[in-house]
Amino acid sequence: VAEGRMHWLPSGLARLELGTRQPQPLYPAPGSAHPVDHWGDADCKGEIGAALSQHGMQLSRRADGRWQLLVVNHGGRESVEIFELLGRGARASLAWRGCVLAPPHAFLNDVAALADGGFVVTQYMDPRRTMAEQHADAEKGANTGVVLRWRPGHGLTPVPGTEAPLPNGIQVARDGRSMFVSVRGEHGELRKYALPSGRLLSLESSFANNL
């Protein structure tokens, strides 16, 4: 339950076997315990386990070559859960590597990794109000959320200048010097911001409004 407004059922993560169309549970999964190697905040003490209720996610390589899966979670706590993908194919598994807790009254949406081991994540809206109320505000151009940036040892903080109506999907450019954010509102937009300053570089107003 997010602030008594929304209810998120626990689910989990799985790998889809394309040949058989059968899902293979990856997390949580029997016998999937791994030594804990913390990649998140020190104040994230406990593994999410079966409470996981995922939203946006991204798979990327860390600087040391290890595969990292970032997952926005609404189950049990509002957070970005961090996993390591181990093995390949039928031998693939996920090891929980920590989390970063969202600020109070934040509802997260999508996440993208940064080269320094951190990430950027969209804070879509405030869960103390209904989604319908904030969608109506966004249609009038009112800002409901912001992009947050997390760096190891520096916490999760807003990126100045990225306030927007329902900031949704997010991706970081290959060179790490900018990010793209899909924004819902009256017409929908794709905004490009500089990193780390948050300066608006460009705006595409014809972006689809149904992402």
PDB file of C-alpha atoms in Angstrom:
ATOM      1  CA  VAL A   1       0.000   0.000   0.000  1.00  0.00           C
ATOM      2  CA  ALA A   2       1.425   3.415  -0.965  1.00  0.00           C
ATOM      3  CA  GLU A   3       0.117   6.056   1.448  1.00  0.00           C
ATOM      4  CA  GLY A   4      -3.242   4.259   1.498  1.00  0.00           C
ATOM      5  CA  ARG A   5      -3.935   5.219  -2.127  1.00  0.00           C
ATOM      6  CA  MET A   6      -2.602   2.309  -4.176  1.00  0.00           C
ATOM      7  CA  HIS A   7      -2.137  -1.398  -3.589  1.00  0.00           C
ATOM      8  CA  TRP A   8       0.702  -3.323  -5.247  1.00  0.00           C
ATOM      9  CA  LEU A   9       0.627  -7.097  -5.276  1.00  0.00           C
ATOM     10  CA  PRO A  10       3.918  -8.983  -4.848  1.00  0.00           C
ATOM     11  CA  SER A  11       5.155 -10.653  -8.007  1.00  0.00           C
ATOM     12  CA  GLY A  12       8.826 -11.331  -8.776  1.00  0.00           C
ATOM     13  CA  LEU A  13      11.295 -11.548 -11.654  1.00  0.00           C
ATOM     14  CA  ALA A  14      11.556 -14.326 -14.220  1.00  0.00           C
ATOM     15  CA  ARG A  15      13.408 -15.269 -17.404  1.00  0.00           C
ATOM     16  CA  LEU A  16      11.197 -16.238 -20.353  1.00  0.00           C
ATOM     17  CA  GLU A  17      12.391 -19.309 -22.245  1.00  0.00           C
ATOM     18  CA  LEU A  18      11.556 -18.331 -25.837  1.00  0.00           C
ATOM     19  CA  GLY A  19      11.507 -21.898 -27.157  1.00  0.00           C
ATOM     20  CA  THR A  20       8.948 -23.174 -24.659  1.00  0.00           C
ATOM     21  CA  ARG A  21       7.339 -19.849 -23.667  1.00  0.00           C
ATOM     22  CA  GLN A  22       7.771 -20.936 -20.070  1.00  0.00           C
ATOM     23  CA  PRO A  23       8.975 -18.499 -17.385  1.00  0.00           C
ATOM     24  CA  GLN A  24      11.904 -19.460 -15.180  1.00  0.00           C
ATOM     25  CA  PRO A  25      11.723 -17.766 -11.760  1.00  0.00           C
ATOM     26  CA  LEU A  26      14.832 -15.706 -11.049  1.00  0.00           C
ATOM     27  CA  TYR A  27      13.823 -13.802  -7.920  1.00  0.00           C
ATOM     28  CA  PRO A  28      12.803 -14.869  -5.412  1.00  0.00           C
ATOM     29  CA  ALA A  29      13.707 -18.447  -6.302  1.00  0.00           C
ATOM     30  CA  PRO A  30      14.438 -21.569  -4.239  1.00  0.00           C
ATOM     31  CA  GLY A  31      18.146 -22.010  -3.586  1.00  0.00           C
ATOM     32  CA  SER A  32      18.990 -18.533  -4.895  1.00  0.00           C
ATOM     33  CA  ALA A  33      20.844 -17.312  -1.791  1.00  0.00           C
ATOM     34  CA  HIS A  34      24.153 -15.556  -2.502  1.00  0.00           C
ATOM     35  CA  PRO A  35      26.726 -13.803  -0.305  1.00  0.00           C
ATOM     36  CA  VAL A  36      25.649 -10.182   0.176  1.00  0.00           C
ATOM     37  CA  ASP A  37      27.836  -7.649  -1.643  1.00  0.00           C
ATOM     38  CA  HIS A  38      26.216  -4.266  -0.957  1.00  0.00           C
ATOM     39  CA  TRP A  39      25.888  -1.900  -3.922  1.00  0.00           C
ATOM     40  CA  GLY A  40      23.147   0.283  -2.399  1.00  0.00           C
ATOM     41  CA  ASP A  41      22.721   2.597   0.590  1.00  0.00           C
ATOM     42  CA  ALA A  42      23.911   1.538   4.028  1.00  0.00           C
ATOM     43  CA  ASP A  43      20.449   2.257   5.490  1.00  0.00           C
ATOM     44  CA  CYS A  44      18.884  -0.467   3.330  1.00  0.00           C
ATOM     45  CA  LYS A  45      19.242  -3.341   5.756  1.00  0.00           C
ATOM     46  CA  GLY A  46      16.964  -6.126   4.596  1.00  0.00           C
ATOM     47  CA  GLU A  47      16.476  -8.041   1.377  1.00  0.00           C
ATOM     48  CA  ILE A  48      13.122  -7.365  -0.326  1.00  0.00           C
ATOM     49  CA  GLY A  49      12.396 -11.046  -1.035  1.00  0.00           C
ATOM     50  CA  ALA A  50       8.826 -12.065  -1.840  1.00  0.00           C
ATOM     51  CA  ALA A  51       7.503  -8.540  -1.184  1.00  0.00           C
ATOM     52  CA  LEU A  52       9.008  -7.322  -4.488  1.00  0.00           C
ATOM     53  CA  SER A  53       6.473  -5.581  -6.749  1.00  0.00           C
ATOM     54  CA  GLN A  54       8.462  -4.268  -9.677  1.00  0.00           C
ATOM     55  CA  HIS A  55       7.934  -1.360 -12.060  1.00  0.00           C
ATOM     56  CA  GLY A  56      10.612   0.179 -14.317  1.00  0.00           C
ATOM     57  CA  MET A  57      13.937  -1.646 -14.613  1.00  0.00           C
ATOM     58  CA  GLN A  58      17.235  -1.571 -16.469  1.00  0.00           C
ATOM     59  CA  LEU A  59      20.045  -4.059 -17.073  1.00  0.00           C
ATOM     60  CA  SER A  60      23.554  -2.632 -17.565  1.00  0.00           C
ATOM     61  CA  ARG A  61      27.220  -3.407 -17.014  1.00  0.00           C
ATOM     62  CA  ARG A  62      29.028  -1.884 -14.051  1.00  0.00           C
ATOM     63  CA  ALA A  63      32.535  -0.446 -14.361  1.00  0.00           C
ATOM     64  CA  ASP A  64      33.999  -3.776 -13.190  1.00  0.00           C
ATOM     65  CA  GLY A  65      32.131  -5.680 -15.921  1.00  0.00           C
ATOM     66  CA  ARG A  66      29.498  -7.252 -13.671  1.00  0.00           C
ATOM     67  CA  TRP A  67      25.868  -7.173 -14.812  1.00  0.00           C
ATOM     68  CA  GLN A  68      23.543  -4.995 -12.700  1.00  0.00           C
ATOM     69  CA  LEU A  69      19.746  -5.015 -12.755  1.00  0.00           C
ATOM     70  CA  LEU A  70      18.041  -1.941 -11.266  1.00  0.00           C
ATOM     71  CA  VAL A  71      14.359  -2.413 -10.366  1.00  0.00           C
ATOM     72  CA  VAL A  72      11.858   0.184  -9.161  1.00  0.00           C
ATOM     73  CA  ASN A  73       9.872  -1.460  -6.371  1.00  0.00           C
ATOM     74  CA  HIS A  74       6.522  -0.563  -4.762  1.00  0.00           C
ATOM     75  CA  GLY A  75       6.069  -3.659  -2.585  1.00  0.00           C
ATOM     76  CA  GLY A  76       6.725  -3.338   1.137  1.00  0.00           C
ATOM     77  CA  ARG A  77       8.800  -0.190   0.603  1.00  0.00           C
ATOM     78  CA  GLU A  78       9.239   2.399  -2.134  1.00  0.00           C
ATOM     79  CA  SER A  79      12.754   1.785  -3.415  1.00  0.00           C
ATOM     80  CA  VAL A  80      15.171   0.958  -6.185  1.00  0.00           C
ATOM     81  CA  GLU A  81      16.297  -2.632  -5.643  1.00  0.00           C
ATOM     82  CA  ILE A  82      19.709  -3.623  -6.994  1.00  0.00           C
ATOM     83  CA  PHE A  83      20.528  -7.109  -8.285  1.00  0.00           C
ATOM     84  CA  GLU A  84      23.461  -8.803  -9.959  1.00  0.00           C
ATOM     85  CA  LEU A  85      22.703 -11.068 -12.928  1.00  0.00           C
ATOM     86  CA  LEU A  86      24.819 -14.202 -12.685  1.00  0.00           C
ATOM     87  CA  GLY A  87      25.252 -16.947 -15.274  1.00  0.00           C
ATOM     88  CA  ARG A  88      23.640 -17.224 -18.691  1.00  0.00           C
ATOM     89  CA  GLY A  89      20.606 -18.888 -20.241  1.00  0.00           C
ATOM     90  CA  ALA A  90      19.104 -21.657 -18.145  1.00  0.00           C
ATOM     91  CA  ARG A  91      21.879 -21.141 -15.566  1.00  0.00           C
ATOM     92  CA  ALA A  92      21.005 -17.466 -15.003  1.00  0.00           C
ATOM     93  CA  SER A  93      20.215 -16.283 -11.487  1.00  0.00           C
ATOM     94  CA  LEU A  94      19.797 -13.006  -9.616  1.00  0.00           C
ATOM     95  CA  ALA A  95      21.622 -12.012  -6.455  1.00  0.00           C
ATOM     96  CA  TRP A  96      20.231  -9.149  -4.372  1.00  0.00           C
ATOM     97  CA  ARG A  97      22.910  -6.488  -3.854  1.00  0.00           C
ATOM     98  CA  GLY A  98      21.053  -3.872  -1.816  1.00  0.00           C
ATOM     99  CA  CYS A  99      18.610  -1.039  -2.349  1.00  0.00           C
ATOM    100  CA  VAL A 100      18.114   2.706  -2.185  1.00  0.00           C
ATOM    101  CA  LEU A 101      15.022   3.874  -0.309  1.00  0.00           C
ATOM    102  CA  ALA A 102      12.859   6.563  -1.890  1.00  0.00           C
ATOM    103  CA  PRO A 103      12.283   9.880  -0.099  1.00  0.00           C
ATOM    104  CA  PRO A 104       9.045  10.230   1.914  1.00  0.00           C
ATOM    105  CA  HIS A 105       5.946  10.682  -0.243  1.00  0.00           C
ATOM    106  CA  ALA A 106       7.664   9.659  -3.483  1.00  0.00           C
ATOM    107  CA  PHE A 107       6.218   7.363  -6.145  1.00  0.00           C
ATOM    108  CA  LEU A 108       8.967   6.190  -8.493  1.00  0.00           C
ATOM    109  CA  ASN A 109       8.561   5.073 -12.092  1.00  0.00           C
ATOM    110  CA  ASP A 110      11.660   4.279 -14.178  1.00  0.00           C
ATOM    111  CA  VAL A 111      15.402   4.058 -13.578  1.00  0.00           C
ATOM    112  CA  ALA A 112      18.667   4.250 -15.557  1.00  0.00           C
ATOM    113  CA  ALA A 113      22.237   3.505 -14.460  1.00  0.00           C
ATOM    114  CA  LEU A 114      25.129   5.986 -14.378  1.00  0.00           C
ATOM    115  CA  ALA A 115      28.791   5.144 -14.997  1.00  0.00           C
ATOM    116  CA  ASP A 116      29.805   6.104 -11.437  1.00  0.00           C
ATOM    117  CA  GLY A 117      27.753   3.263  -9.945  1.00  0.00           C
ATOM    118  CA  GLY A 118      24.763   5.503  -9.298  1.00  0.00           C
ATOM    119  CA  PHE A 119      21.511   5.997 -11.173  1.00  0.00           C
ATOM    120  CA  VAL A 120      18.779   8.448 -12.082  1.00  0.00           C
ATOM    121  CA  VAL A 121      15.133   7.638 -11.383  1.00  0.00           C
ATOM    122  CA  THR A 122      11.876   9.421 -12.183  1.00  0.00           C
ATOM    123  CA  GLN A 123       9.690  10.452  -9.260  1.00  0.00           C
ATOM    124  CA  TYR A 124       6.372  10.275 -11.086  1.00  0.00           C
ATOM    125  CA  MET A 125       4.037  11.795  -8.516  1.00  0.00           C
ATOM    126  CA  ASP A 126       3.062  12.104  -4.851  1.00  0.00           C
ATOM    127  CA  PRO A 127       1.237   8.955  -3.602  1.00  0.00           C
ATOM    128  CA  ARG A 128      -0.676  10.960  -0.998  1.00  0.00           C
ATOM    129  CA  ARG A 129      -2.933  12.130  -3.841  1.00  0.00           C
ATOM    130  CA  THR A 130      -4.797   9.979  -6.336  1.00  0.00           C
ATOM    131  CA  MET A 131      -3.375   9.233  -9.756  1.00  0.00           C
ATOM    132  CA  ALA A 132      -6.503  10.733 -11.352  1.00  0.00           C
ATOM    133  CA  GLU A 133      -5.976  14.048  -9.538  1.00  0.00           C
ATOM    134  CA  GLN A 134      -2.376  14.314 -10.645  1.00  0.00           C
ATOM    135  CA  HIS A 135      -3.119  13.244 -14.215  1.00  0.00           C
ATOM    136  CA  ALA A 136      -5.644  16.087 -14.339  1.00  0.00           C
ATOM    137  CA  ASP A 137      -3.020  18.492 -12.998  1.00  0.00           C
ATOM    138  CA  ALA A 138      -0.503  17.291 -15.586  1.00  0.00           C
ATOM    139  CA  GLU A 139      -2.995  17.911 -18.388  1.00  0.00           C
ATOM    140  CA  LYS A 140      -2.943  21.567 -17.284  1.00  0.00           C
ATOM    141  CA  GLY A 141       0.862  21.622 -17.316  1.00  0.00           C
ATOM    142  CA  ALA A 142       1.362  21.395 -13.540  1.00  0.00           C
ATOM    143  CA  ASN A 143       4.510  19.635 -12.303  1.00  0.00           C
ATOM    144  CA  THR A 144       3.899  16.465 -10.292  1.00  0.00           C
ATOM    145  CA  GLY A 145       7.400  15.016 -10.022  1.00  0.00           C
ATOM    146  CA  VAL A 146      11.106  15.336 -10.689  1.00  0.00           C
ATOM    147  CA  VAL A 147      14.185  13.327 -11.651  1.00  0.00           C
ATOM    148  CA  LEU A 148      16.217  12.060  -8.679  1.00  0.00           C
ATOM    149  CA  ARG A 149      19.895  11.133  -8.780  1.00  0.00           C
ATOM    150  CA  TRP A 150      21.649   8.659  -6.508  1.00  0.00           C
ATOM    151  CA  ARG A 151      25.408   8.420  -6.042  1.00  0.00           C
ATOM    152  CA  PRO A 152      27.100   5.997  -3.657  1.00  0.00           C
ATOM    153  CA  GLY A 153      27.694   7.825  -0.400  1.00  0.00           C
ATOM    154  CA  HIS A 154      25.718  10.919  -1.449  1.00  0.00           C
ATOM    155  CA  GLY A 155      22.084   9.832  -1.109  1.00  0.00           C
ATOM    156  CA  LEU A 156      19.123  10.343  -3.407  1.00  0.00           C
ATOM    157  CA  THR A 157      18.567  14.002  -4.355  1.00  0.00           C
ATOM    158  CA  PRO A 158      16.500  15.937  -6.951  1.00  0.00           C
ATOM    159  CA  VAL A 159      18.246  17.019 -10.150  1.00  0.00           C
ATOM    160  CA  PRO A 160      17.625  20.806 -10.309  1.00  0.00           C
ATOM    161  CA  GLY A 161      15.476  21.938 -13.211  1.00  0.00           C
ATOM    162  CA  THR A 162      13.899  18.557 -13.958  1.00  0.00           C
ATOM    163  CA  GLU A 163      10.488  19.197 -12.356  1.00  0.00           C
ATOM    164  CA  ALA A 164       7.819  18.035 -14.824  1.00  0.00           C
ATOM    165  CA  PRO A 165       4.235  16.801 -15.279  1.00  0.00           C
ATOM    166  CA  LEU A 166       4.381  13.044 -14.631  1.00  0.00           C
ATOM    167  CA  PRO A 167       8.025  12.278 -15.548  1.00  0.00           C
ATOM    168  CA  ASN A 168       7.947   8.712 -16.794  1.00  0.00           C
ATOM    169  CA  GLY A 169      10.526   6.727 -18.785  1.00  0.00           C
ATOM    170  CA  ILE A 170      14.207   7.648 -18.485  1.00  0.00           C
ATOM    171  CA  GLN A 171      17.428   6.750 -20.307  1.00  0.00           C
ATOM    172  CA  VAL A 172      21.015   7.982 -20.056  1.00  0.00           C
ATOM    173  CA  ALA A 173      22.967   8.783 -23.227  1.00  0.00           C
ATOM    174  CA  ARG A 174      25.857   6.470 -24.095  1.00  0.00           C
ATOM    175  CA  ASP A 175      28.447   9.123 -23.225  1.00  0.00           C
ATOM    176  CA  GLY A 176      26.800   9.733 -19.835  1.00  0.00           C
ATOM    177  CA  ARG A 177      26.625  13.502 -20.394  1.00  0.00           C
ATOM    178  CA  SER A 178      22.860  13.740 -20.837  1.00  0.00           C
ATOM    179  CA  MET A 179      19.608  11.925 -20.154  1.00  0.00           C
ATOM    180  CA  PHE A 180      16.250  11.624 -21.890  1.00  0.00           C
ATOM    181  CA  VAL A 181      12.966  11.777 -19.946  1.00  0.00           C
ATOM    182  CA  SER A 182       9.488  11.118 -21.304  1.00  0.00           C
ATOM    183  CA  VAL A 183       6.984  13.541 -19.779  1.00  0.00           C
ATOM    184  CA  ARG A 184       3.236  13.084 -19.794  1.00  0.00           C
ATOM    185  CA  GLY A 185       1.006  16.124 -19.899  1.00  0.00           C
ATOM    186  CA  GLU A 186      -1.265  17.946 -22.309  1.00  0.00           C
ATOM    187  CA  HIS A 187       0.623  16.714 -25.382  1.00  0.00           C
ATOM    188  CA  GLY A 188       3.505  14.595 -24.093  1.00  0.00           C
ATOM    189  CA  GLU A 189       7.169  15.479 -24.465  1.00  0.00           C
ATOM    190  CA  LEU A 190      10.620  13.970 -24.681  1.00  0.00           C
ATOM    191  CA  ARG A 191      13.059  16.159 -22.763  1.00  0.00           C
ATOM    192  CA  LYS A 192      16.849  16.008 -22.947  1.00  0.00           C
ATOM    193  CA  TYR A 193      18.756  17.239 -19.892  1.00  0.00           C
ATOM    194  CA  ALA A 194      22.482  17.737 -19.317  1.00  0.00           C
ATOM    195  CA  LEU A 195      24.153  15.632 -16.642  1.00  0.00           C
ATOM    196  CA  PRO A 196      24.853  16.333 -13.885  1.00  0.00           C
ATOM    197  CA  SER A 197      23.538  19.923 -14.041  1.00  0.00           C
ATOM    198  CA  GLY A 198      19.956  19.169 -15.153  1.00  0.00           C
ATOM    199  CA  ARG A 199      20.027  21.967 -17.751  1.00  0.00           C
ATOM    200  CA  LEU A 200      17.315  21.468 -20.373  1.00  0.00           C
ATOM    201  CA  LEU A 201      19.022  20.860 -23.732  1.00  0.00           C
ATOM    202  CA  SER A 202      16.088  20.086 -26.016  1.00  0.00           C
ATOM    203  CA  LEU A 203      12.384  19.268 -26.034  1.00  0.00           C
ATOM    204  CA  GLU A 204      10.343  17.264 -28.521  1.00  0.00           C
ATOM    205  CA  SER A 205       6.691  18.209 -28.036  1.00  0.00           C
ATOM    206  CA  SER A 206       5.242  15.675 -30.454  1.00  0.00           C
ATOM    207  CA  PHE A 207       6.193  12.758 -28.228  1.00  0.00           C
ATOM    208  CA  ALA A 208       3.351  10.256 -27.746  1.00  0.00           C
ATOM    209  CA  ASN A 209       1.152  10.882 -24.719  1.00  0.00           C
ATOM    210  CA  ASN A 210       0.333   7.244 -23.969  1.00  0.00           C
ATOM    211  CA  LEU A 211       3.665   5.880 -22.686  1.00  0.00           C
TER     212      LEU A 211
END
